[in-house]
Amino acid sequence: MTHGEFARAVEAYADMVFRVAFSSLGRWEDAEDVTQEVFLKLWRSDRSFTSQEHTRFWLIRVTVNECHRAVRWYRRNVLVEDVPERPDAPESRELLDTVMDLPEKLRVAAYLFYYEGYSTHEIARLVSVPEATVRSRLARAREKLREILKEEDR
Amino acid sequence: MKNRAFEKAFSDLKLSGDVRERILDAALESDDKVKVRRSARPLRLAAVAAAVTAAVCLMAGTALAVAYVSGRFDTVEVIGGGEYANGYRLSGGENQLLPLDVLSDGVMAMSEERPEGEAVREFQGENWKAAQEFSGVVLPENSAIDALPVGGSALKVDSRGEGPARLTFIQWTDGLEMSFGEYSSQSMGAGTTVTAELYTELAEKVPTQDRYYAFYDCTVEEYTSVNGVNAVITRLTPNEPEREEKLLADINMGSCLFHIESSVTSSSEEALKELYRLVDGFAG
């Protein structure tokens, strides 16, 4: 991968990787760290991809794995309550706060389904769980989010 | 399927410019270090370019005849071996660059008229015979590939730089969903995709082919067809149950690199036989 290609990948996918990380970790600084780590892996991998969708899929998959690694590290080393939230988080906080209050597995599934537009089958491949589990997670997330989504869609 | 409410909430989440810069800087700083491959595993396959088997296809209707000579890649190695992706590398061989004179006015016009920032233009015809007629390039003869059912096809003209440097002909069978990115294509679902890649004199050389496949383990072997055409056969074994096994064949035809990709939907042995049949279809 040339530096130009890498720069284009950062331009195209950095926000997506950050959002996946944020929806998983719920903490701004950690999501930034994971984003850097993911792109460093991309650069070091010296790989080629068959399409943009292949790149996108690979980046999400690596991000999910890196988030799992970060969560494991946090559980061993840090009290989550000690980590400050970023004060200038987005303006449209209401739904975001609601989503971030969901358990991690539910919010990642909801994010990938509702925002990135992946099917339950694709999400199952991305997070390495059976498709039925993804459907179940989405149903639980949907139940919790139903009220606020109804209001936003009106 | 984007949900409006989600879109509103998550679109506000953006990585800061500072972090983007740090990512790009880190890549530049680590440039020297990362060129060392972690676990390249050379195979004994074909370390030496083999004697050329012959055959020349002089093509009627082209502005200039293109000679295709089947040969081997100098080196074939499995690469990656990391946590996320494995693949293989093909390099060297009797590769020729295509003279620009061969290309049609249509291809040259596509190259010149590309919108700013769009390095790759695409021509879509009924099948790749139509793409060959459009481009002025006739691909090596293969009766087995020609007889495959056509789900769709495309010709990509890559003009990064001063003009058309790479032409990629793609044809896939029925039942495939294809998405086209800037650089290449992706097949999903069952079926066979055939890609033929040619580099023109504007490319400095035929580059090393690195093919990575996330979520797969990879093994390679050699096959020589009934007509003496050499192919590198790659078996991709998924490390996730949801994915299907894939069989690939790479053939170096001198000026043209063929890549055949088949999804295994029933028996691996039957799929391998089918792949051999397609390789045997080259006249040699």
Tab-separated table of C-alpha atoms in Angstrom:
chain	number	residue	atom	x	y	z
A	1	MET	CA	0.000	0.000	0.000
A	2	THR	CA	1.490	3.327	-1.014
A	3	HIS	CA	1.318	6.310	1.272
A	4	GLY	CA	-1.188	7.895	-1.097
A	5	GLU	CA	-3.457	4.868	-0.923
A	6	PHE	CA	-3.084	4.807	2.829
A	7	ALA	CA	-3.962	8.500	3.072
A	8	ARG	CA	-7.067	7.883	0.950
A	9	ALA	CA	-8.073	5.015	3.236
A	10	VAL	CA	-7.682	7.252	6.283
A	11	GLU	CA	-9.742	9.929	4.565
A	12	ALA	CA	-12.470	7.487	3.577
A	13	TYR	CA	-12.727	5.281	6.649
A	14	ALA	CA	-11.259	7.039	9.704
A	15	ASP	CA	-14.618	8.358	10.893
A	16	MET	CA	-16.247	4.973	10.392
A	17	VAL	CA	-13.536	3.182	12.372
A	18	PHE	CA	-13.796	5.808	15.094
A	19	ARG	CA	-17.589	5.418	15.282
A	20	VAL	CA	-17.368	1.642	15.507
A	21	ALA	CA	-14.791	1.999	18.283
A	22	PHE	CA	-16.822	4.627	20.075
A	23	SER	CA	-20.006	2.578	19.874
A	24	SER	CA	-18.107	-0.327	21.349
A	25	LEU	CA	-16.044	1.426	24.026
A	26	GLY	CA	-18.156	4.474	24.783
A	27	ARG	CA	-15.117	6.568	25.569
A	28	TRP	CA	-13.730	9.161	23.202
A	29	GLU	CA	-10.025	8.855	23.976
A	30	ASP	CA	-10.115	5.073	23.843
A	31	ALA	CA	-11.904	5.182	20.513
A	32	GLU	CA	-9.169	7.464	19.177
A	33	ASP	CA	-6.478	5.118	20.417
A	34	VAL	CA	-8.156	2.124	18.807
A	35	THR	CA	-8.564	4.059	15.556
A	36	GLN	CA	-4.849	4.767	15.463
A	37	GLU	CA	-4.042	1.155	16.219
A	38	VAL	CA	-6.345	-0.112	13.493
A	39	PHE	CA	-4.812	2.108	10.833
A	40	LEU	CA	-1.320	1.237	11.957
A	41	LYS	CA	-2.264	-2.409	11.417
A	42	LEU	CA	-3.549	-1.522	7.975
A	43	TRP	CA	-0.289	0.200	7.108
A	44	ARG	CA	1.887	-2.549	8.516
A	45	SER	CA	-0.109	-5.276	6.863
A	46	ASP	CA	1.131	-4.327	3.385
A	47	ARG	CA	-2.034	-5.909	2.063
A	48	SER	CA	-4.150	-5.395	-0.994
A	49	PHE	CA	-7.910	-5.495	-1.056
A	50	THR	CA	-10.208	-6.653	-3.776
A	51	SER	CA	-12.628	-3.746	-3.360
A	52	GLN	CA	-13.591	-0.818	-1.194
A	53	GLU	CA	-16.188	-2.988	0.498
A	54	HIS	CA	-13.483	-5.517	1.279
A	55	THR	CA	-11.398	-2.738	2.874
A	56	ARG	CA	-14.378	-1.499	4.842
A	57	PHE	CA	-15.263	-4.962	6.052
A	58	TRP	CA	-11.680	-5.703	7.076
A	59	LEU	CA	-11.362	-2.419	8.980
A	60	ILE	CA	-14.579	-3.012	10.910
A	61	ARG	CA	-13.527	-6.538	11.722
A	62	VAL	CA	-10.127	-5.399	13.018
A	63	THR	CA	-11.760	-2.560	14.967
A	64	VAL	CA	-14.153	-4.934	16.689
A	65	ASN	CA	-11.230	-7.184	17.625
A	66	GLU	CA	-9.162	-4.255	18.887
A	67	CYS	CA	-12.090	-3.048	20.991
A	68	HIS	CA	-12.415	-6.485	22.561
A	69	ARG	CA	-8.716	-6.351	23.348
A	70	ALA	CA	-9.080	-2.874	24.869
A	71	VAL	CA	-12.034	-3.955	27.001
A	72	ARG	CA	-10.078	-6.929	28.324
A	73	TRP	CA	-7.167	-4.645	29.152
A	74	TYR	CA	-9.459	-2.180	30.929
A	75	ARG	CA	-11.024	-4.883	32.998
A	76	ARG	CA	-7.608	-5.863	34.272
A	77	ASN	CA	-6.052	-2.461	34.712
A	78	VAL	CA	-8.469	0.459	35.018
A	79	LEU	CA	-11.657	1.340	36.780
A	80	VAL	CA	-13.978	2.539	34.046
A	81	GLU	CA	-15.395	5.207	36.354
A	82	ASP	CA	-11.956	6.810	36.476
A	83	VAL	CA	-11.948	7.592	32.762
A	84	PRO	CA	-13.385	11.019	31.995
A	85	GLU	CA	-15.809	11.476	29.123
A	86	ARG	CA	-14.984	14.017	26.514
A	87	PRO	CA	-16.886	17.204	27.361
A	88	ASP	CA	-17.492	18.346	23.785
A	89	ALA	CA	-19.280	15.261	22.604
A	90	PRO	CA	-21.826	15.649	19.787
A	91	GLU	CA	-24.774	17.976	19.870
A	92	SER	CA	-27.419	15.359	19.167
A	93	ARG	CA	-26.810	13.677	22.463
A	94	GLU	CA	-30.227	12.318	23.275
A	95	LEU	CA	-30.267	9.279	21.027
A	96	LEU	CA	-26.539	8.820	21.314
A	97	ASP	CA	-26.755	8.759	25.104
A	98	THR	CA	-29.566	6.250	24.877
A	99	VAL	CA	-27.575	4.046	22.535
A	100	MET	CA	-24.485	4.308	24.688
A	101	ASP	CA	-26.500	3.229	27.708
A	102	LEU	CA	-27.176	-0.080	25.991
A	103	PRO	CA	-24.894	-2.994	26.811
A	104	GLU	CA	-21.839	-3.024	24.527
A	105	LYS	CA	-22.899	-5.968	22.407
A	106	LEU	CA	-26.304	-4.445	21.737
A	107	ARG	CA	-25.004	-1.042	20.770
A	108	VAL	CA	-22.399	-2.398	18.346
A	109	ALA	CA	-25.046	-4.516	16.631
A	110	ALA	CA	-27.426	-1.559	16.509
A	111	TYR	CA	-24.755	0.739	15.135
A	112	LEU	CA	-23.695	-1.665	12.384
A	113	PHE	CA	-27.300	-2.396	11.444
A	114	TYR	CA	-28.865	1.053	11.582
A	115	TYR	CA	-25.950	3.263	10.678
A	116	GLU	CA	-23.546	1.238	8.539
A	117	GLY	CA	-26.394	-0.631	6.885
A	118	TYR	CA	-25.037	-4.140	7.313
A	119	SER	CA	-27.419	-7.080	7.255
A	120	THR	CA	-27.731	-9.395	10.236
A	121	HIS	CA	-25.842	-12.023	8.241
A	122	GLU	CA	-22.963	-9.633	7.614
A	123	ILE	CA	-22.911	-8.453	11.228
A	124	ALA	CA	-22.724	-12.078	12.333
A	125	ARG	CA	-19.575	-12.469	10.235
A	126	LEU	CA	-18.128	-9.199	11.523
A	127	VAL	CA	-18.516	-9.936	15.218
A	128	SER	CA	-18.141	-13.724	14.958
A	129	VAL	CA	-21.445	-14.777	16.472
A	130	PRO	CA	-24.359	-16.749	14.984
A	131	GLU	CA	-26.868	-14.741	12.994
A	132	ALA	CA	-29.616	-15.697	15.445
A	133	THR	CA	-27.606	-14.013	18.200
A	134	VAL	CA	-27.370	-10.829	16.150
A	135	ARG	CA	-31.132	-10.871	15.584
A	136	SER	CA	-31.692	-11.348	19.277
A	137	ARG	CA	-29.332	-8.485	20.152
A	138	LEU	CA	-31.028	-6.216	17.651
A	139	ALA	CA	-34.452	-7.091	19.011
A	140	ARG	CA	-33.345	-6.214	22.514
A	141	ALA	CA	-31.698	-2.996	21.349
A	142	ARG	CA	-34.765	-2.102	19.306
A	143	GLU	CA	-37.019	-2.649	22.270
A	144	LYS	CA	-34.995	-0.270	24.376
A	145	LEU	CA	-34.673	2.317	21.633
A	146	ARG	CA	-38.194	2.096	20.277
A	147	GLU	CA	-39.660	5.064	22.012
A	148	ILE	CA	-36.977	7.539	21.143
A	149	LEU	CA	-36.688	6.346	17.541
A	150	LYS	CA	-40.405	6.808	17.066
A	151	GLU	CA	-40.108	10.362	18.239
A	152	GLU	CA	-37.129	11.105	15.975
A	153	ASP	CA	-38.818	9.634	12.904
A	154	ARG	CA	-41.940	11.725	13.256
B	1	MET	CA	-30.643	0.814	5.482
B	2	LYS	CA	-29.781	3.917	7.403
B	3	ASN	CA	-32.048	5.095	10.122
B	4	ARG	CA	-32.446	8.842	10.140
B	5	ALA	CA	-32.238	9.136	13.884
B	6	PHE	CA	-29.082	7.075	13.970
B	7	GLU	CA	-27.625	9.054	11.141
B	8	LYS	CA	-28.193	12.265	13.005
B	9	ALA	CA	-26.639	10.982	16.198
B	10	PHE	CA	-23.638	9.199	14.770
B	11	SER	CA	-22.754	11.591	11.973
B	12	ASP	CA	-21.674	14.053	14.622
B	13	LEU	CA	-19.048	11.614	15.787
B	14	LYS	CA	-15.931	12.459	13.874
B	15	LEU	CA	-12.285	11.867	14.429
B	16	SER	CA	-10.400	15.076	15.091
B	17	GLY	CA	-8.000	16.421	12.500
B	18	ASP	CA	-5.147	16.112	14.969
B	19	VAL	CA	-5.678	12.394	15.332
B	20	ARG	CA	-5.846	11.966	11.548
B	21	GLU	CA	-2.509	13.730	11.260
B	22	ARG	CA	-1.031	11.519	13.947
B	23	ILE	CA	-2.191	8.424	12.095
B	24	LEU	CA	-0.617	9.596	8.849
B	25	ASP	CA	2.575	10.664	10.608
B	26	ALA	CA	2.857	7.341	12.380
B	27	ALA	CA	2.600	5.548	9.063
B	28	LEU	CA	5.351	7.679	7.564
B	29	GLU	CA	7.623	7.318	10.556
B	30	SER	CA	7.258	3.568	10.634
B	31	ASP	CA	7.789	3.239	6.895
B	32	ASP	CA	11.251	1.689	7.158
B	33	LYS	CA	10.270	-0.760	9.837
B	34	VAL	CA	7.130	-2.105	8.322
B	35	LYS	CA	8.610	-3.242	5.060
B	36	VAL	CA	9.873	-6.337	6.845
B	37	ARG	CA	7.255	-8.994	6.345
B	38	ARG	CA	6.367	-10.823	9.479
B	39	SER	CA	6.079	-14.362	8.306
B	40	ALA	CA	6.726	-14.752	4.660
B	41	ARG	CA	7.000	-18.440	3.931
B	42	PRO	CA	8.625	-19.200	0.618
B	43	LEU	CA	7.425	-22.278	-1.142
B	44	ARG	CA	9.465	-24.579	-3.271
B	45	LEU	CA	7.099	-24.258	-6.121
B	46	ALA	CA	8.597	-22.418	-8.975
B	47	ALA	CA	11.693	-20.547	-8.187
B	48	VAL	CA	12.848	-20.342	-11.712
B	49	ALA	CA	11.007	-19.091	-14.704
B	50	ALA	CA	10.140	-22.079	-16.705
B	51	ALA	CA	10.688	-22.661	-20.259
B	52	VAL	CA	8.048	-21.039	-22.167
B	53	THR	CA	5.389	-23.166	-23.638
B	54	ALA	CA	4.538	-21.631	-26.622
B	55	ALA	CA	1.752	-20.346	-28.241
B	56	VAL	CA	0.957	-17.184	-29.776
B	57	CYS	CA	-2.415	-15.829	-30.487
B	58	LEU	CA	-2.345	-13.344	-33.250
B	59	MET	CA	-5.552	-11.533	-33.051
B	60	ALA	CA	-7.567	-10.403	-35.958
B	61	GLY	CA	-9.124	-7.021	-35.628
B	62	THR	CA	-6.588	-5.538	-33.283
B	63	ALA	CA	-4.553	-2.535	-34.203
B	64	LEU	CA	-1.448	-4.446	-33.302
B	65	ALA	CA	-1.070	-8.126	-32.662
B	66	VAL	CA	-0.539	-9.116	-29.038
B	67	ALA	CA	1.504	-12.203	-28.379
B	68	TYR	CA	0.475	-14.310	-25.430
B	69	VAL	CA	2.959	-16.851	-24.215
B	70	SER	CA	2.104	-19.034	-21.311
B	71	GLY	CA	4.755	-19.115	-18.638
B	72	ARG	CA	5.244	-19.286	-14.923
B	73	PHE	CA	5.645	-16.812	-12.138
B	74	ASP	CA	9.222	-16.744	-10.867
B	75	THR	CA	8.203	-16.914	-7.259
B	76	VAL	CA	5.094	-17.993	-5.454
B	77	GLU	CA	4.900	-17.596	-1.715
B	78	VAL	CA	2.316	-17.640	1.008
B	79	ILE	CA	2.302	-14.320	2.843
B	80	GLY	CA	0.560	-12.860	5.833
B	81	GLY	CA	0.173	-15.469	8.467
B	82	GLY	CA	-0.934	-12.727	10.782
B	83	GLU	CA	-3.977	-12.485	12.911
B	84	TYR	CA	-6.305	-11.070	10.329
B	85	ALA	CA	-5.434	-12.139	6.835
B	86	ASN	CA	-3.484	-14.587	4.787
B	87	GLY	CA	-2.700	-14.623	1.150
B	88	TYR	CA	-0.131	-15.284	-1.501
B	89	ARG	CA	2.335	-13.399	-3.631
B	90	LEU	CA	3.143	-13.954	-7.289
B	91	SER	CA	6.021	-12.201	-8.953
B	92	GLY	CA	8.234	-12.250	-11.988
B	93	GLY	CA	7.919	-14.397	-15.046
B	94	GLU	CA	7.903	-13.676	-18.721
B	95	ASN	CA	5.785	-10.559	-18.478
B	96	GLN	CA	5.432	-8.155	-21.360
B	97	LEU	CA	3.997	-4.674	-21.269
B	98	LEU	CA	1.259	-3.913	-23.753
B	99	PRO	CA	2.112	-1.263	-26.366
B	100	LEU	CA	-0.287	1.675	-26.313
B	101	ASP	CA	-0.773	1.325	-30.072
B	102	VAL	CA	-2.960	-1.686	-29.419
B	103	LEU	CA	-5.550	0.259	-27.487
B	104	SER	CA	-8.608	1.622	-29.220
B	105	ASP	CA	-9.526	5.279	-29.493
B	106	GLY	CA	-12.356	4.518	-27.075
B	107	VAL	CA	-9.964	3.466	-24.336
B	108	MET	CA	-7.709	6.454	-24.939
B	109	ALA	CA	-10.723	8.773	-24.804
B	110	MET	CA	-11.886	7.210	-21.526
B	111	SER	CA	-8.447	7.796	-20.127
B	112	GLU	CA	-8.307	11.401	-21.228
B	113	GLU	CA	-11.827	12.415	-20.311
B	114	ARG	CA	-11.889	11.087	-16.800
B	115	PRO	CA	-13.385	13.408	-14.229
B	116	GLU	CA	-10.963	14.921	-11.793
B	117	GLY	CA	-9.840	12.489	-9.167
B	118	GLU	CA	-11.321	9.475	-10.922
B	119	ALA	CA	-8.363	7.377	-11.935
B	120	VAL	CA	-10.352	4.304	-12.936
B	121	ARG	CA	-13.042	4.434	-15.617
B	122	GLU	CA	-15.322	1.551	-16.403
B	123	PHE	CA	-16.858	0.182	-19.569
B	124	GLN	CA	-19.723	-2.252	-19.216
B	125	GLY	CA	-20.767	-4.413	-22.105
B	126	GLU	CA	-22.897	-7.517	-22.423
B	127	ASN	CA	-19.876	-9.701	-21.916
B	128	TRP	CA	-16.153	-9.388	-22.111
B	129	LYS	CA	-16.085	-10.122	-25.787
B	130	ALA	CA	-17.826	-6.766	-26.152
B	131	ALA	CA	-15.229	-5.216	-23.861
B	132	GLN	CA	-12.458	-6.696	-25.991
B	133	GLU	CA	-14.003	-5.270	-29.141
B	134	PHE	CA	-14.296	-1.905	-27.464
B	135	SER	CA	-10.729	-1.903	-26.180
B	136	GLY	CA	-8.893	-3.268	-29.193
B	137	VAL	CA	-7.346	-5.991	-27.055
B	138	VAL	CA	-8.167	-9.643	-27.620
B	139	LEU	CA	-7.572	-11.906	-24.662
B	140	PRO	CA	-5.967	-15.340	-24.895
B	141	GLU	CA	-8.342	-17.937	-26.259
B	142	ASN	CA	-10.079	-20.141	-23.709
B	143	SER	CA	-13.056	-22.154	-24.908
B	144	ALA	CA	-14.059	-23.264	-21.403
B	145	ILE	CA	-14.195	-19.732	-20.041
B	146	ASP	CA	-15.999	-18.505	-23.129
B	147	ALA	CA	-18.674	-21.141	-22.549
B	148	LEU	CA	-19.415	-20.073	-18.967
B	149	PRO	CA	-22.793	-18.426	-18.409
B	150	VAL	CA	-22.391	-14.664	-18.212
B	151	GLY	CA	-23.797	-12.881	-15.190
B	152	GLY	CA	-22.063	-9.643	-16.023
B	153	SER	CA	-18.814	-8.143	-17.124
B	154	ALA	CA	-16.797	-4.977	-17.034
B	155	LEU	CA	-13.613	-3.435	-18.278
B	156	LYS	CA	-11.695	-1.141	-15.956
B	157	VAL	CA	-9.183	1.292	-17.361
B	158	ASP	CA	-6.763	2.524	-14.746
B	159	SER	CA	-5.155	5.800	-15.754
B	160	ARG	CA	-3.298	6.737	-12.629
B	161	GLY	CA	-0.526	8.836	-14.103
B	162	GLU	CA	-0.183	9.823	-17.751
B	163	GLY	CA	-2.629	7.494	-19.442
B	164	PRO	CA	-4.028	3.986	-19.472
B	165	ALA	CA	-1.550	1.929	-17.460
B	166	ARG	CA	-3.681	-1.089	-16.610
B	167	LEU	CA	-6.679	-2.763	-18.194
B	168	THR	CA	-8.740	-5.211	-16.179
B	169	PHE	CA	-11.335	-7.374	-17.866
B	170	ILE	CA	-13.812	-9.019	-15.488
B	171	GLN	CA	-16.560	-11.491	-16.199
B	172	TRP	CA	-18.640	-13.404	-13.705
B	173	THR	CA	-21.248	-16.112	-13.869
B	174	ASP	CA	-24.915	-15.871	-12.941
B	175	GLY	CA	-25.891	-15.613	-9.338
B	176	LEU	CA	-23.190	-13.234	-8.249
B	177	GLU	CA	-23.580	-9.843	-6.744
B	178	MET	CA	-20.721	-7.607	-7.692
B	179	SER	CA	-19.614	-4.362	-6.163
B	180	PHE	CA	-16.946	-2.312	-7.827
B	181	GLY	CA	-14.491	-0.328	-5.840
B	182	GLU	CA	-11.873	2.012	-7.168
B	183	TYR	CA	-9.226	-0.618	-7.633
B	184	SER	CA	-10.935	-3.862	-8.322
B	185	SER	CA	-14.076	-5.844	-7.882
B	186	GLN	CA	-15.556	-8.162	-5.351
B	187	SER	CA	-17.700	-11.184	-5.848
B	188	MET	CA	-20.159	-12.403	-3.282
B	189	GLY	CA	-22.029	-15.641	-3.284
B	190	ALA	CA	-21.581	-18.714	-5.402
B	191	GLY	CA	-20.137	-18.662	-8.847
B	192	THR	CA	-16.996	-18.050	-10.841
B	193	THR	CA	-15.276	-14.765	-11.555
B	194	VAL	CA	-12.572	-14.478	-14.172
B	195	THR	CA	-10.241	-11.490	-14.251
B	196	ALA	CA	-7.669	-10.749	-16.914
B	197	GLU	CA	-5.217	-7.999	-16.164
B	198	LEU	CA	-2.914	-6.332	-18.662
B	199	TYR	CA	-0.318	-3.631	-18.059
B	200	THR	CA	0.666	-1.158	-20.716
B	201	GLU	CA	3.998	0.447	-21.439
B	202	LEU	CA	2.950	3.286	-19.125
B	203	ALA	CA	3.316	0.930	-16.199
B	204	GLU	CA	6.991	0.606	-15.398
B	205	LYS	CA	6.677	-3.125	-14.950
B	206	VAL	CA	4.145	-5.804	-14.152
B	207	PRO	CA	3.893	-5.423	-10.393
B	208	THR	CA	4.095	-8.182	-7.860
B	209	GLN	CA	0.650	-9.578	-7.240
B	210	ASP	CA	-0.184	-9.626	-3.533
B	211	ARG	CA	-3.553	-11.190	-2.869
B	212	TYR	CA	-4.807	-11.062	0.680
B	213	TYR	CA	-7.921	-12.727	1.925
B	214	ALA	CA	-9.184	-11.713	5.325
B	215	PHE	CA	-10.784	-14.584	7.221
B	216	TYR	CA	-9.156	-17.357	5.185
B	217	ASP	CA	-6.234	-19.746	5.483
B	218	CYS	CA	-4.360	-20.274	2.279
B	219	THR	CA	-2.454	-23.080	0.583
B	220	VAL	CA	-1.013	-23.116	-2.931
B	221	GLU	CA	0.078	-25.771	-5.412
B	222	GLU	CA	1.000	-25.968	-9.067
B	223	TYR	CA	-0.984	-27.419	-11.911
B	224	THR	CA	0.005	-27.970	-15.522
B	225	SER	CA	-2.852	-28.199	-17.978
B	226	VAL	CA	-3.279	-30.715	-20.770
B	227	ASN	CA	-1.964	-28.023	-23.118
B	228	GLY	CA	1.079	-27.276	-21.010
B	229	VAL	CA	-0.252	-24.124	-19.394
B	230	ASN	CA	0.980	-23.622	-15.834
B	231	ALA	CA	-1.369	-22.407	-13.127
B	232	VAL	CA	-0.990	-21.646	-9.455
B	233	ILE	CA	-3.961	-23.201	-7.687
B	234	THR	CA	-4.872	-21.661	-4.339
B	235	ARG	CA	-7.286	-23.141	-1.839
B	236	LEU	CA	-8.819	-20.668	0.619
B	237	THR	CA	-10.222	-22.337	3.700
B	238	PRO	CA	-12.494	-20.056	5.734
B	239	ASN	CA	-11.851	-19.615	9.411
B	240	GLU	CA	-15.484	-18.719	9.953
B	241	PRO	CA	-18.335	-21.153	9.412
B	242	GLU	CA	-20.449	-18.615	7.521
B	243	ARG	CA	-17.989	-18.348	4.657
B	244	GLU	CA	-17.625	-20.726	1.772
B	245	GLU	CA	-14.360	-22.256	0.650
B	246	LYS	CA	-12.804	-20.715	-2.447
B	247	LEU	CA	-10.556	-22.083	-5.146
B	248	LEU	CA	-8.398	-19.798	-7.234
B	249	ALA	CA	-6.233	-20.203	-10.275
B	250	ASP	CA	-3.591	-17.714	-11.435
B	251	ILE	CA	-2.151	-18.062	-14.883
B	252	ASN	CA	0.664	-15.979	-16.336
B	253	MET	CA	0.069	-15.608	-20.070
B	254	GLY	CA	2.970	-13.259	-20.641
B	255	SER	CA	1.181	-10.023	-21.365
B	256	CYS	CA	-1.908	-11.016	-19.468
B	257	LEU	CA	-2.422	-12.261	-15.923
B	258	PHE	CA	-5.507	-14.420	-15.499
B	259	HIS	CA	-7.172	-14.905	-12.132
B	260	ILE	CA	-10.073	-17.330	-11.761
B	261	GLU	CA	-12.013	-17.421	-8.494
B	262	SER	CA	-14.658	-20.043	-7.747
B	263	SER	CA	-16.779	-20.461	-4.655
B	264	VAL	CA	-17.156	-24.030	-3.467
B	265	THR	CA	-20.790	-24.725	-2.818
B	266	SER	CA	-20.858	-28.509	-2.795
B	267	SER	CA	-17.893	-30.856	-3.116
B	268	SER	CA	-14.359	-29.455	-3.001
B	269	GLU	CA	-13.199	-32.143	-5.399
B	270	GLU	CA	-15.876	-31.309	-7.941
B	271	ALA	CA	-15.029	-27.620	-7.673
B	272	LEU	CA	-11.337	-28.392	-8.174
B	273	LYS	CA	-12.131	-30.467	-11.245
B	274	GLU	CA	-14.131	-27.572	-12.627
B	275	LEU	CA	-11.226	-25.206	-12.006
B	276	TYR	CA	-8.841	-27.586	-13.796
B	277	ARG	CA	-11.300	-27.715	-16.683
B	278	LEU	CA	-11.222	-23.938	-16.989
B	279	VAL	CA	-7.407	-23.889	-16.946
B	280	ASP	CA	-7.342	-26.697	-19.511
B	281	GLY	CA	-9.407	-24.447	-21.763
B	282	PHE	CA	-6.372	-22.296	-22.564
B	283	ALA	CA	-4.991	-23.211	-25.920
B	284	GLY	CA	-1.439	-23.158	-24.569
